[in-house]
Structure formats: C-alpha cells, structure tokens
Amino acid sequence: MAQSNGDHSSAAKPPPTPSPLRFSKFFQSNMRILVTGGAGFIGSHLVDKLMENEKNVIVADNYFTGSKDNLKKWIGHPRFELIRHDVTEPLLVEVDQIYHLACPASPIFYKYNPVKTIKTNVIGTLNMLGLAKRVGARILLTSTSEVYGDPLIHPQEESYWGNVNPIGVRSCYDEGKRVAETLMFDYHRQHGIEIRIARIFNTYGPRMNIDDGRVVSNFIAQALRWVYFS
Ligand SMILES: O=c1ccn([C@@H]2O[C@H](COP(=O)(O)OP(=O)(O)O[C@H]3OC[C@@H](O)[C@H](O)[C@H]3O)[C@@H](O)[C@H]2O)c(=O)[nH]1
C-alpha cells in the first residue's frame, strides 16, 4: 500500500499537525469515518470491521452495484448512518477518516456507462479530497492492479508506472483509477492531506455478485454451471 503522511522532503507541504486529541483514547473510540461505496462487496466488509471496532460510520452509496442488504445488520445502530449519495456530487460531513471505495469494480458494470465510471473516479475523488481538505481527514483510495494496464514487466513492483491503453473500453476504469491516484498525491503535495492508496485486485468472498464478471467469480460460476447444468 502506498502511503504518504507528509514525510516527503521535496515540494510537499507538511500536513497540518493533527491535534494531540486525535491520539487520545476518547477520540479513537469516537472517531467518525466516511465509507463511500460502503454498500458494496469490499466496502460492506470494511464497515463490519469498523463497527466492530466501535467507530462511528457514515456510508455514502448510490446503490449502482451495492445493496442495503449488505449492511442490514447495522441499519438503526446508533453509531451507523446510511446515505443514498452519488460521489460525483459534493458531500459535506464532519469526519476524521475517509475510505473512498465508490466505483463499480466489475467490468460488466463499469463498461455499462463508461462516462459515468470515469466521472465517479475523477469528480468523485476530487469531491472526497475536497472534503478531506475541508475537515482535515485522512483519506484512503481503493485503487486496482489495472493501473499497471498490460504490464511489460513481471511481477509488477508498486513503483512500476504501467502500460495502459488510454482509449480502450476498459480505460474508463484503468485510467480513471490512475487519475484518482494522481489527484491523491497532488492533494498531498499541494495541501498536505494525509493519504493512503491500496491497489486491491482479484478479490472474492461473501457478498460478491455471482455474475460479477471478475476472474475468480467467473471460474466458480463456470464450475458450478458445469457441475449442475451440463
Ligand atoms: O457511481 C458509483 C458507483 C458505485 N458506487 C458504489 O460503490 C460500491 C462498489 O462496490 P463493488 O461491490 O462494485 O466493488 P468492490 O467492493 O469489489 O471494489 C471496491 O474496492 C476495490 C476498488 O478497486 C473498487 O473500485 C471498489 O469499487 C457499490 O456499493 C456501488 O453501489 C457508488 O456509490 N457510486
């Protein structure tokens, strides 16, 4: 995971010194966390972990690929809020950390409306970085191995710049995530925002749509259809 919390010595401005309160036991247990895309496959598991760790969690999601069903056990909980919100519109909430997962991850869904996909990646990430700057929150972006494109070196180190097609049918996601990573580092260098980037890929597990279209769910769905329907 790429992370920057102001330790760049070059042009980066040092991040604003967090209040010592941030590290107090009271603050840690009362931390307010925004999870965009929290009704999705990975986001809903993250919400489970944050809630079990006694955080205050706000989920913003437009339910394009996610479902309230993934969060049903938390609805009504005093430390949980669920907002139907599209991150391509600004969102003003007082939070201490932002986990930005809102984006369709399945090729079937992100190719369905490629312009919306790149808007979510670019404008959505801009909106979340603007919020992080406004409230002094640390922000994590879930990125992807697609930023390496069709890599020319194997295995890829995190320092590899990638070999990406800028005009293909998957570019809305691949290039969208690359721009999102660029924005993360530019907000860090220009405004000292504390950032984290996690390049997550080939994930699978409970709450993943069986016809998600990603590699592992494809293998499993094909195997099940062969066993039961051939
Ligand atoms: O415009 C959008 C698109 C999608 N979303 C939401 O974002 C969530 C995405 O969840 P998905 O289950 O589709 O995707 P995953 O949880 O598997 O992947 C997530 O983590 C890994 C990242 O690389 C993906 O970009 C991110 O979507 C869904 O709840 C969806 O409704 C928005 O809130 N706004």
XYZ file of N, CA and C and ligand atoms in Angstrom:
724
model
N 0.866 -1.180 0.000
C 0.000 0.000 0.000
C 0.902 1.229 0.000
N 0.566 2.156 -0.970
C 1.317 3.414 -0.993
C 0.738 4.292 0.102
N 1.621 4.901 0.885
C 1.048 5.817 1.882
C 1.929 7.042 1.996
N 1.278 8.134 2.257
C 2.031 9.368 2.474
C 1.381 10.113 3.611
N 2.194 10.397 4.628
C 1.619 11.246 5.691
C 2.583 12.401 5.943
N 3.006 13.002 4.811
C 3.766 14.243 4.957
C 5.245 14.013 5.167
N 5.740 12.791 4.850
C 7.183 12.601 5.121
C 7.999 12.911 3.877
N 7.366 13.517 2.815
C 8.155 13.853 1.620
C 9.003 15.085 1.939
N 10.263 15.042 1.621
C 11.086 16.219 1.955
C 11.051 17.224 0.813
N 10.599 16.805 -0.416
C 10.719 17.718 -1.578
C 9.666 18.816 -1.486
N 8.874 18.994 -2.587
C 7.976 20.149 -2.662
C 6.786 20.010 -1.695
N 6.531 18.805 -1.194
C 5.297 18.588 -0.414
C 5.290 19.475 0.828
N 4.087 20.082 1.049
C 3.926 20.818 2.303
C 3.715 19.800 3.405
N 4.274 20.054 4.595
C 3.992 19.110 5.687
C 2.498 19.146 5.990
N 1.898 18.016 6.320
C 0.470 18.022 6.624
C 0.228 18.862 7.882
N -0.977 19.400 8.021
C -1.301 20.128 9.264
C -1.068 19.205 10.453
N -0.423 19.739 11.508
C -0.188 18.900 12.685
C -1.528 18.508 13.295
N -1.795 17.181 13.355
C -3.086 16.781 13.941
C -3.124 17.145 15.421
N -4.327 17.474 15.851
C -4.459 17.818 17.270
C -4.048 16.607 18.112
N -3.358 16.803 19.231
C -2.998 15.668 20.106
C -4.234 14.892 20.563
N -5.408 15.597 20.481
C -6.647 14.906 20.873
C -6.879 13.681 19.993
N -6.389 13.795 18.722
C -6.652 12.715 17.759
C -6.125 11.380 18.289
N -5.113 11.462 19.129
C -4.493 10.196 19.572
C -4.999 9.797 20.957
N -5.967 10.589 21.449
C -6.463 10.241 22.789
C -7.407 9.056 22.691
N -7.537 8.339 23.782
C -8.406 7.147 23.790
C -9.836 7.561 23.464
N -10.241 8.714 24.005
C -11.619 9.170 23.763
C -11.844 9.342 22.262
N -10.894 10.028 21.626
C -11.061 10.347 20.203
C -11.080 9.061 19.368
N -10.145 8.172 19.667
C -10.049 6.935 18.867
C -11.381 6.191 18.921
N -11.971 6.159 20.113
C -13.216 5.367 20.222
C -14.392 6.149 19.658
N -14.238 7.451 19.463
C -15.362 8.230 18.924
C -15.089 8.706 17.504
N -14.113 8.055 16.843
C -13.721 8.509 15.513
C -14.896 8.380 14.542
N -15.044 9.417 13.682
C -16.149 9.418 12.688
C -15.538 9.095 11.326
N -16.097 8.071 10.697
C -15.495 7.567 9.453
C -16.517 7.524 8.327
N -16.147 8.090 7.185
C -16.991 8.032 5.985
C -16.477 6.912 5.086
N -17.384 6.022 4.666
C -17.024 4.972 3.697
C -17.886 5.183 2.450
N -17.251 5.655 1.358
C -18.035 5.770 0.118
C -17.987 4.401 -0.553
N -19.124 3.983 -1.129
C -19.175 2.635 -1.699
C -19.267 1.570 -0.618
N -19.695 1.967 0.562
C -19.747 1.032 1.688
C -20.826 -0.024 1.582
N -21.740 0.093 0.621
C -22.781 -0.939 0.439
C -22.316 -2.021 -0.533
N -21.083 -1.905 -0.991
C -20.543 -2.872 -1.962
C -19.911 -4.076 -1.302
N -19.274 -4.898 -2.127
C -18.655 -6.154 -1.659
C -17.559 -5.862 -0.622
N -16.525 -5.146 -1.026
C -15.417 -4.894 -0.084
C -15.832 -3.872 0.976
N -16.537 -2.828 0.528
C -16.924 -1.760 1.450
C -17.746 -2.255 2.619
N -18.657 -3.195 2.369
C -19.525 -3.657 3.466
C -18.740 -4.488 4.479
N -17.726 -5.213 4.023
C -16.870 -5.941 4.982
C -16.028 -4.954 5.793
N -15.595 -3.862 5.140
C -14.853 -2.817 5.865
C -15.742 -2.194 6.932
N -17.011 -1.921 6.569
C -17.951 -1.340 7.535
C -18.118 -2.279 8.738
N -18.243 -3.578 8.473
C -18.356 -4.550 9.586
C -17.174 -4.385 10.548
N -15.983 -4.318 10.003
C -14.770 -4.232 10.845
C -14.748 -2.904 11.621
N -15.096 -1.813 10.971
C -15.089 -0.504 11.638
C -16.130 -0.456 12.757
N -17.298 -1.012 12.496
C -18.358 -1.013 13.515
C -17.955 -1.898 14.688
N -17.346 -3.052 14.388
C -16.895 -3.950 15.468
C -15.792 -3.281 16.287
N -15.057 -2.341 15.627
C -14.004 -1.593 16.353
C -14.550 -0.311 16.972
N -15.879 -0.256 17.105
C -16.536 0.833 17.844
C -16.335 2.223 17.228
N -16.252 2.287 15.907
C -16.157 3.594 15.249
C -17.567 4.097 14.920
N -17.663 5.401 14.634
C -18.922 5.964 14.125
C -18.807 5.975 12.599
N -19.713 5.310 11.926
C -19.558 5.098 10.474
C -20.717 5.722 9.701
N -20.339 6.474 8.658
C -21.318 7.002 7.697
C -21.010 6.338 6.360
N -22.017 5.719 5.736
C -21.838 5.142 4.400
C -22.573 6.010 3.386
N -21.853 6.387 2.332
C -22.471 7.104 1.206
C -22.371 6.196 -0.017
N -23.516 5.891 -0.614
C -23.518 4.938 -1.722
C -24.711 5.243 -2.629
N -24.547 5.038 -3.954
C -25.701 5.275 -4.858
C -26.362 3.959 -5.283
N -25.918 2.848 -4.698
C -26.511 1.510 -4.929
C -26.451 1.088 -6.405
N -25.460 1.592 -7.137
C -25.325 1.157 -8.538
C -24.975 -0.334 -8.589
N -24.015 -0.743 -7.776
C -23.679 -2.181 -7.734
C -23.780 -2.725 -6.308
N -23.956 -1.851 -5.345
C -24.046 -2.305 -3.952
C -25.496 -2.463 -3.532
N -25.671 -2.916 -2.304
C -27.031 -3.164 -1.805
C -27.116 -2.886 -0.311
N -28.276 -2.316 0.094
C -28.507 -2.081 1.526
C -28.454 -3.408 2.288
N -28.789 -4.478 1.578
C -28.810 -5.804 2.198
C -27.449 -6.144 2.810
N -26.383 -5.630 2.188
C -25.026 -5.918 2.708
C -24.783 -5.249 4.063
N -25.637 -4.290 4.412
C -25.432 -3.502 5.645
C -26.589 -3.659 6.624
N -27.507 -4.622 6.303
C -28.770 -4.655 7.069
C -28.551 -4.815 8.571
N -27.446 -5.464 8.954
C -27.303 -5.699 10.400
C -26.937 -4.418 11.153
N -26.529 -3.375 10.407
C -26.134 -2.131 11.099
C -27.207 -1.040 11.028
N -28.204 -1.220 10.150
C -29.214 -0.166 9.996
C -29.993 -0.013 11.307
N -30.018 1.248 11.798
C -30.685 1.514 13.078
C -29.717 1.544 14.251
N -28.463 1.136 14.004
C -27.468 1.147 15.095
C -27.103 2.614 15.405
N -26.947 3.024 16.645
C -26.696 4.441 16.976
C -25.391 4.984 16.396
N -24.425 4.123 16.101
C -23.150 4.628 15.567
C -23.074 4.504 14.040
N -24.256 4.217 13.384
C -24.225 3.966 11.942
C -25.225 4.855 11.201
N -24.778 5.440 10.094
C -25.675 6.218 9.215
C -25.478 5.771 7.764
N -26.569 5.672 7.003
C -26.509 5.255 5.598
C -27.155 6.356 4.742
N -26.374 6.889 3.795
C -26.887 7.978 2.939
C -26.870 7.487 1.492
N -28.015 7.698 0.794
C -28.014 7.440 -0.654
C -27.367 8.684 -1.287
N -26.155 8.525 -1.798
C -25.456 9.704 -2.329
C -24.536 9.286 -3.459
N -24.501 10.065 -4.516
C -23.579 9.813 -5.631
C -22.378 10.733 -5.437
N -21.196 10.142 -5.360
C -19.998 10.938 -5.022
C -19.610 11.926 -6.122
N -20.287 11.876 -7.267
C -19.995 12.908 -8.277
C -20.626 14.239 -7.863
N -21.418 14.184 -6.768
C -21.928 15.432 -6.157
C -21.179 15.660 -4.850
N -20.878 16.905 -4.491
C -20.166 17.156 -3.221
C -20.946 16.628 -2.026
N -20.204 16.295 -0.973
C -20.828 15.799 0.263
C -20.136 16.506 1.424
N -20.915 17.124 2.292
C -20.332 17.841 3.433
C -20.722 17.130 4.729
N -19.761 16.400 5.286
C -19.978 15.741 6.583
C -18.715 15.915 7.414
N -18.871 16.067 8.719
C -17.699 16.199 9.605
C -17.184 14.798 9.925
N -16.040 14.458 9.366
C -15.457 13.126 9.628
C -13.959 13.261 9.881
N -13.387 12.175 10.402
C -11.949 12.155 10.715
C -11.167 11.291 9.736
N -11.843 10.334 9.142
C -11.190 9.499 8.125
C -12.180 9.241 6.998
N -11.667 9.095 5.781
C -12.494 8.768 4.615
C -11.915 7.535 3.925
N -12.755 6.524 3.718
C -12.367 5.369 2.894
C -13.174 5.489 1.603
N -12.483 5.731 0.496
C -13.178 6.050 -0.764
C -13.164 4.834 -1.701
N -14.262 4.072 -1.666
C -14.362 2.861 -2.489
C -15.405 3.004 -3.587
N -16.137 4.124 -3.611
C -17.265 4.239 -4.548
C -16.779 4.219 -5.984
N -17.064 3.121 -6.672
C -16.742 2.976 -8.092
C -17.141 1.544 -8.473
N -17.762 1.328 -9.617
C -18.037 -0.061 -9.993
C -16.714 -0.769 -10.285
N -16.541 -1.944 -9.725
C -15.258 -2.664 -9.889
C -15.386 -3.756 -10.947
N -16.604 -4.204 -11.193
C -16.796 -5.291 -12.167
C -16.806 -4.727 -13.590
N -16.037 -5.348 -14.506
C -16.000 -4.855 -15.889
C -17.383 -4.771 -16.521
N -18.272 -5.708 -16.157
C -19.641 -5.669 -16.704
C -20.305 -4.335 -16.356
N -20.104 -3.894 -15.105
C -20.803 -2.684 -14.649
C -20.070 -1.413 -15.067
N -18.714 -1.441 -14.980
C -18.052 -0.170 -15.312
C -18.049 0.097 -16.819
N -18.256 -0.948 -17.630
C -18.363 -0.721 -19.083
C -19.797 -0.368 -19.496
N -20.730 -0.549 -18.561
C -22.150 -0.263 -18.856
C -22.348 1.220 -19.153
N -21.646 2.072 -18.344
C -21.723 3.525 -18.572
C -20.326 4.105 -18.336
N -19.430 3.993 -19.327
C -18.022 4.358 -19.107
C -17.820 5.828 -18.726
N -18.655 6.709 -19.264
C -18.510 8.134 -18.914
C -18.809 8.326 -17.431
N -19.866 7.652 -16.935
C -20.182 7.766 -15.501
C -19.062 7.166 -14.667
N -18.474 6.071 -15.139
C -17.383 5.431 -14.384
C -16.207 6.387 -14.226
N -15.815 7.056 -15.300
C -14.648 7.950 -15.168
C -15.026 9.201 -14.386
N -16.282 9.631 -14.477
C -16.722 10.766 -13.651
C -16.615 10.399 -12.160
N -17.067 9.181 -11.854
C -17.003 8.741 -10.447
C -15.565 8.714 -9.963
N -14.669 8.215 -10.826
C -13.261 8.146 -10.426
C -12.632 9.524 -10.307
N -12.938 10.425 -11.240
C -12.270 11.729 -11.238
C -13.012 12.734 -10.357
N -14.274 13.007 -10.696
C -15.030 14.009 -9.924
C -15.315 13.484 -8.514
N -15.627 12.200 -8.421
C -15.885 11.612 -7.096
C -14.672 11.718 -6.194
N -13.492 11.419 -6.734
C -12.273 11.505 -5.916
C -11.957 12.966 -5.595
N -12.173 13.856 -6.570
C -11.979 15.290 -6.288
C -12.885 15.741 -5.147
N -14.147 15.321 -5.173
C -15.084 15.712 -4.104
C -14.629 15.173 -2.747
N -14.132 13.945 -2.736
C -13.701 13.351 -1.468
C -12.413 14.011 -0.966
N -11.524 14.375 -1.876
C -10.298 15.087 -1.464
C -10.634 16.495 -0.975
N -11.600 17.129 -1.608
C -12.026 18.460 -1.150
C -12.603 18.383 0.254
N -13.347 17.308 0.514
C -13.912 17.107 1.862
C -12.785 16.851 2.864
N -11.831 15.998 2.464
C -10.706 15.683 3.364
C -9.953 16.960 3.729
N -9.744 17.830 2.746
C -9.035 19.106 2.998
C -9.864 19.985 3.935
N -11.180 20.009 3.704
C -12.065 20.901 4.478
C -12.097 20.495 5.948
N -12.148 19.170 6.200
C -12.344 18.727 7.596
C -11.062 18.165 8.204
N -9.961 18.159 7.419
C -8.689 17.657 7.965
C -8.702 16.158 8.165
N -9.389 15.441 7.265
C -9.481 13.979 7.416
C -8.367 13.289 6.631
N -7.970 12.097 7.145
C -7.068 11.230 6.373
C -7.933 10.492 5.369
N -7.422 10.248 4.168
C -8.249 9.626 3.117
C -7.515 8.456 2.480
N -8.257 7.338 2.329
C -7.734 6.161 1.625
C -8.515 5.947 0.339
N -7.798 5.724 -0.756
C -8.423 5.384 -2.044
C -8.200 3.908 -2.323
N -9.304 3.183 -2.662
C -9.090 1.806 -3.124
C -8.847 1.871 -4.626
N -7.623 1.559 -4.993
C -7.260 1.533 -6.405
C -7.210 0.075 -6.864
N -6.408 -0.211 -7.894
C -6.511 -1.525 -8.531
C -5.227 -1.851 -9.272
N -5.034 -3.134 -9.583
C -3.856 -3.537 -10.368
C -4.017 -3.087 -11.822
N -5.242 -2.663 -12.177
C -5.446 -2.205 -13.565
C -4.637 -0.943 -13.863
N -4.106 -0.293 -12.799
C -3.275 0.890 -13.080
C -1.982 0.488 -13.799
N -1.635 -0.855 -13.707
C -0.442 -1.315 -14.437
C -0.775 -1.616 -15.895
N -2.102 -1.701 -16.207
C -2.511 -1.980 -17.591
C -2.035 -3.361 -18.040
N -1.411 -3.399 -19.233
C -0.873 -4.659 -19.760
C 0.639 -4.596 -19.521
N 1.066 -4.982 -18.276
C 2.425 -4.646 -17.841
C 3.511 -5.277 -18.719
N 4.598 -4.566 -18.874
C 5.731 -5.082 -19.670
C 6.759 -5.750 -18.773
N 6.559 -5.617 -17.412
C 7.491 -6.315 -16.507
C 6.679 -7.168 -15.549
N 7.242 -8.306 -15.158
C 6.550 -9.215 -14.230
C 7.541 -9.711 -13.183
N 7.160 -9.802 -11.930
C 5.947 -9.223 -11.341
C 6.083 -7.710 -11.246
N 4.940 -7.017 -11.073
C 4.996 -5.557 -11.017
C 5.322 -5.089 -9.599
N 6.333 -4.221 -9.528
C 6.588 -3.543 -8.243
C 5.634 -2.351 -8.161
N 5.389 -1.851 -6.925
C 4.483 -0.689 -6.777
C 5.046 0.528 -7.487
N 6.367 0.531 -7.717
C 6.988 1.698 -8.372
C 6.830 1.644 -9.900
N 6.281 0.509 -10.425
C 6.119 0.379 -11.888
C 5.042 1.330 -12.372
N 5.317 2.065 -13.486
C 4.388 3.109 -13.943
C 3.261 2.538 -14.791
N 3.377 1.355 -15.295
C 2.270 0.757 -16.046
C 2.393 0.965 -17.536
N 1.517 0.224 -18.239
C 1.477 0.273 -19.708
C -0.001 0.216 -20.092
N -0.659 1.378 -20.077
C -2.128 1.423 -20.115
C -2.634 2.001 -21.434
N -3.674 1.383 -21.965
C -4.344 1.865 -23.173
C -5.295 3.015 -22.807
N -5.050 4.235 -23.300
C -5.892 5.375 -22.899
C -7.232 5.465 -23.637
N -7.410 4.607 -24.675
C -8.641 4.772 -25.472
C -9.453 3.480 -25.579
N -9.151 2.490 -24.736
C -9.867 1.216 -24.835
C -11.179 1.223 -24.073
N -11.918 0.108 -24.137
C -13.235 0.034 -23.479
C -13.094 -0.116 -21.962
N -11.857 -0.429 -21.485
C -11.657 -0.533 -20.034
C -10.968 0.714 -19.480
N -10.642 1.656 -20.390
C -9.857 2.828 -19.943
C -10.619 3.672 -18.921
N -11.949 3.631 -18.988
C -12.746 4.426 -18.026
C -12.370 4.041 -16.593
N -12.070 2.743 -16.395
C -11.701 2.267 -15.047
C -10.192 2.374 -14.835
N -9.426 1.853 -15.784
C -7.962 1.851 -15.642
C -7.419 3.274 -15.527
N -7.754 4.115 -16.475
C -7.256 5.497 -16.459
C -7.954 6.299 -15.347
N -9.228 5.967 -15.101
C -9.935 6.672 -14.023
C -9.240 6.488 -12.696
N -8.816 5.246 -12.416
C -8.117 4.973 -11.147
C -6.733 5.627 -11.158
N -6.093 5.675 -12.342
C -4.777 6.337 -12.404
C -4.909 7.828 -12.097
N -5.950 8.458 -12.645
C -6.163 9.893 -12.362
C -6.493 10.084 -10.885
N -7.276 9.145 -10.345
C -7.627 9.244 -8.921
C -6.364 9.188 -8.058
N -5.428 8.287 -8.424
C -4.160 8.220 -7.668
C -3.366 9.511 -7.829
N -3.360 10.062 -9.058
C -2.658 11.333 -9.286
C -3.232 12.430 -8.399
N -4.561 12.507 -8.346
C -5.220 13.539 -7.523
C -4.862 13.358 -6.050
N -4.804 12.118 -5.614
C -4.469 11.851 -4.207
C -3.091 12.428 -3.886
N -2.119 12.135 -4.761
C -0.756 12.614 -4.473
C -0.635 14.128 -4.673
N -1.396 14.698 -5.616
C -1.325 16.155 -5.796
C -1.940 16.889 -4.610
N -3.028 16.356 -4.061
C -3.605 16.987 -2.859
C -2.645 16.834 -1.674
N -1.946 15.722 -1.649
C -0.962 15.547 -0.563
C 0.174 16.554 -0.713
N 0.723 16.649 -1.925
C 1.883 17.551 -2.116
C 1.464 19.022 -1.983
N 0.267 19.358 -2.487
C -0.131 20.775 -2.542
C -0.780 21.237 -1.248
N -1.530 20.334 -0.601
C -2.290 20.761 0.591
C -1.929 19.971 1.839
N -0.987 19.039 1.711
C -0.552 18.302 2.896
C -1.564 17.299 3.411
N -2.539 16.920 2.568
C -3.541 15.930 3.017
C -2.839 14.597 3.258
N -3.249 13.919 4.348
C -2.675 12.612 4.652
C -3.413 11.562 3.815
N -2.677 10.809 2.986
C -3.337 9.890 2.042
C -2.854 8.451 2.205
N -3.693 7.524 1.793
C -3.322 6.116 1.646
C -3.919 5.624 0.336
N -3.196 4.739 -0.384
C -3.736 4.127 -1.606
C -3.526 2.625 -1.515
N -4.600 1.858 -1.703
C -4.490 0.392 -1.672
C -4.922 -0.139 -3.033
N -3.999 -0.834 -3.725
C -4.329 -1.402 -5.043
C -4.868 -2.823 -4.843
N -6.212 -2.913 -4.765
C -6.864 -4.187 -4.458
C -7.275 -4.860 -5.770
N -7.053 -6.211 -5.888
C -7.486 -6.860 -7.136
C -7.699 -8.360 -6.924
N -8.479 -8.923 -7.836
C -8.807 -10.362 -7.819
C -9.356 -10.815 -6.467
N -10.151 -9.925 -5.864
C -10.761 -10.267 -4.585
C -11.959 -11.190 -4.828
N -12.308 -11.975 -3.810
C -13.518 -12.809 -3.894
C -13.939 -13.123 -2.470
N -15.198 -13.477 -2.323
C -15.686 -13.831 -0.995
C -17.171 -13.548 -0.860
N -17.704 -13.680 0.348
C -19.146 -13.482 0.567
C -19.563 -12.068 0.162
N -20.784 -11.957 -0.368
C -21.389 -10.707 -0.823
C -20.926 -10.283 -2.218
N -20.067 -11.082 -2.850
C -19.690 -10.764 -4.232
C -20.800 -11.303 -5.140
N -21.232 -10.480 -6.127
C -22.278 -10.949 -7.052
C -21.753 -12.150 -7.842
N -22.541 -13.219 -7.950
C -22.079 -14.436 -8.657
C -21.763 -14.116 -10.126
N -22.520 -13.181 -10.698
C -22.248 -12.802 -12.106
C -21.504 -11.482 -12.175
N -20.603 -11.311 -11.199
C -19.840 -10.063 -11.108
C -18.968 -9.856 -12.351
N -18.476 -10.949 -12.904
C -17.670 -10.837 -14.135
C -16.172 -10.746 -13.886
N -15.775 -10.811 -12.601
C -14.327 -10.784 -12.341
C -13.765 -12.209 -12.324
N -12.454 -12.332 -12.314
C -11.841 -13.614 -12.677
C -12.242 -14.758 -11.742
N -12.136 -14.576 -10.433
C -12.384 -15.714 -9.529
C -13.864 -16.089 -9.541
N -14.740 -15.074 -9.525
C -16.186 -15.410 -9.533
C -16.545 -16.064 -10.866
N -15.864 -15.695 -11.949
C -16.117 -16.361 -13.245
C -15.751 -17.836 -13.178
N -14.563 -18.128 -12.620
C -14.139 -19.546 -12.507
C -15.178 -20.339 -11.711
N -15.600 -19.782 -10.581
C -16.532 -20.508 -9.694
C -17.886 -20.677 -10.376
N -18.394 -19.604 -11.002
C -19.711 -19.680 -11.674
C -19.669 -20.697 -12.816
N -18.578 -20.698 -13.587
C -18.469 -21.669 -14.689
C -18.400 -23.107 -14.147
N -17.655 -23.282 -13.048
C -17.542 -24.634 -12.461
C -18.906 -25.099 -11.963
N -19.645 -24.217 -11.276
C -20.969 -24.597 -10.746
C -21.926 -24.927 -11.885
N -21.895 -24.131 -12.961
C -22.816 -24.374 -14.091
C -22.458 -25.688 -14.763
N -21.126 -25.993 -14.832
C -20.717 -27.246 -15.483
C -21.182 -28.430 -14.653
N -21.033 -28.289 -13.303
C -21.412 -29.409 -12.410
C -22.924 -29.632 -12.436
N -23.682 -28.534 -12.341
C -25.136 -28.681 -12.158
C -25.932 -28.654 -13.455
N -25.384 -28.033 -14.499
C -26.248 -27.876 -15.685
C -25.716 -28.556 -16.937
N -24.556 -29.267 -16.822
C -24.069 -29.893 -18.086
C -24.507 -31.362 -18.143
O -21.025 5.888 -9.027
C -20.963 4.992 -8.161
C -20.622 3.638 -8.489
C -20.602 2.681 -7.472
N -20.911 3.051 -6.198
C -20.914 2.048 -5.137
O -19.585 1.621 -4.898
C -19.623 0.285 -4.400
C -18.618 -0.557 -5.196
O -18.669 -1.853 -4.689
P -18.467 -3.114 -5.681
O -19.001 -4.294 -4.962
O -18.984 -2.781 -7.045
O -16.888 -3.163 -5.844
P -15.793 -3.770 -4.827
O -16.240 -3.520 -3.427
O -15.469 -5.156 -5.241
O -14.499 -2.849 -5.220
C -14.189 -1.689 -4.495
O -12.906 -1.870 -3.901
C -11.859 -2.115 -4.865
C -11.756 -0.956 -5.835
O -10.755 -1.195 -6.810
C -13.085 -0.754 -6.496
O -13.010 0.358 -7.371
C -14.129 -0.507 -5.428
O -15.398 -0.354 -6.061
C -21.062 -0.241 -4.573
O -21.726 -0.261 -3.343
C -21.685 0.786 -5.525
O -23.074 0.922 -5.358
C -21.228 4.362 -5.858
O -21.516 4.653 -4.714
N -21.234 5.303 -6.857
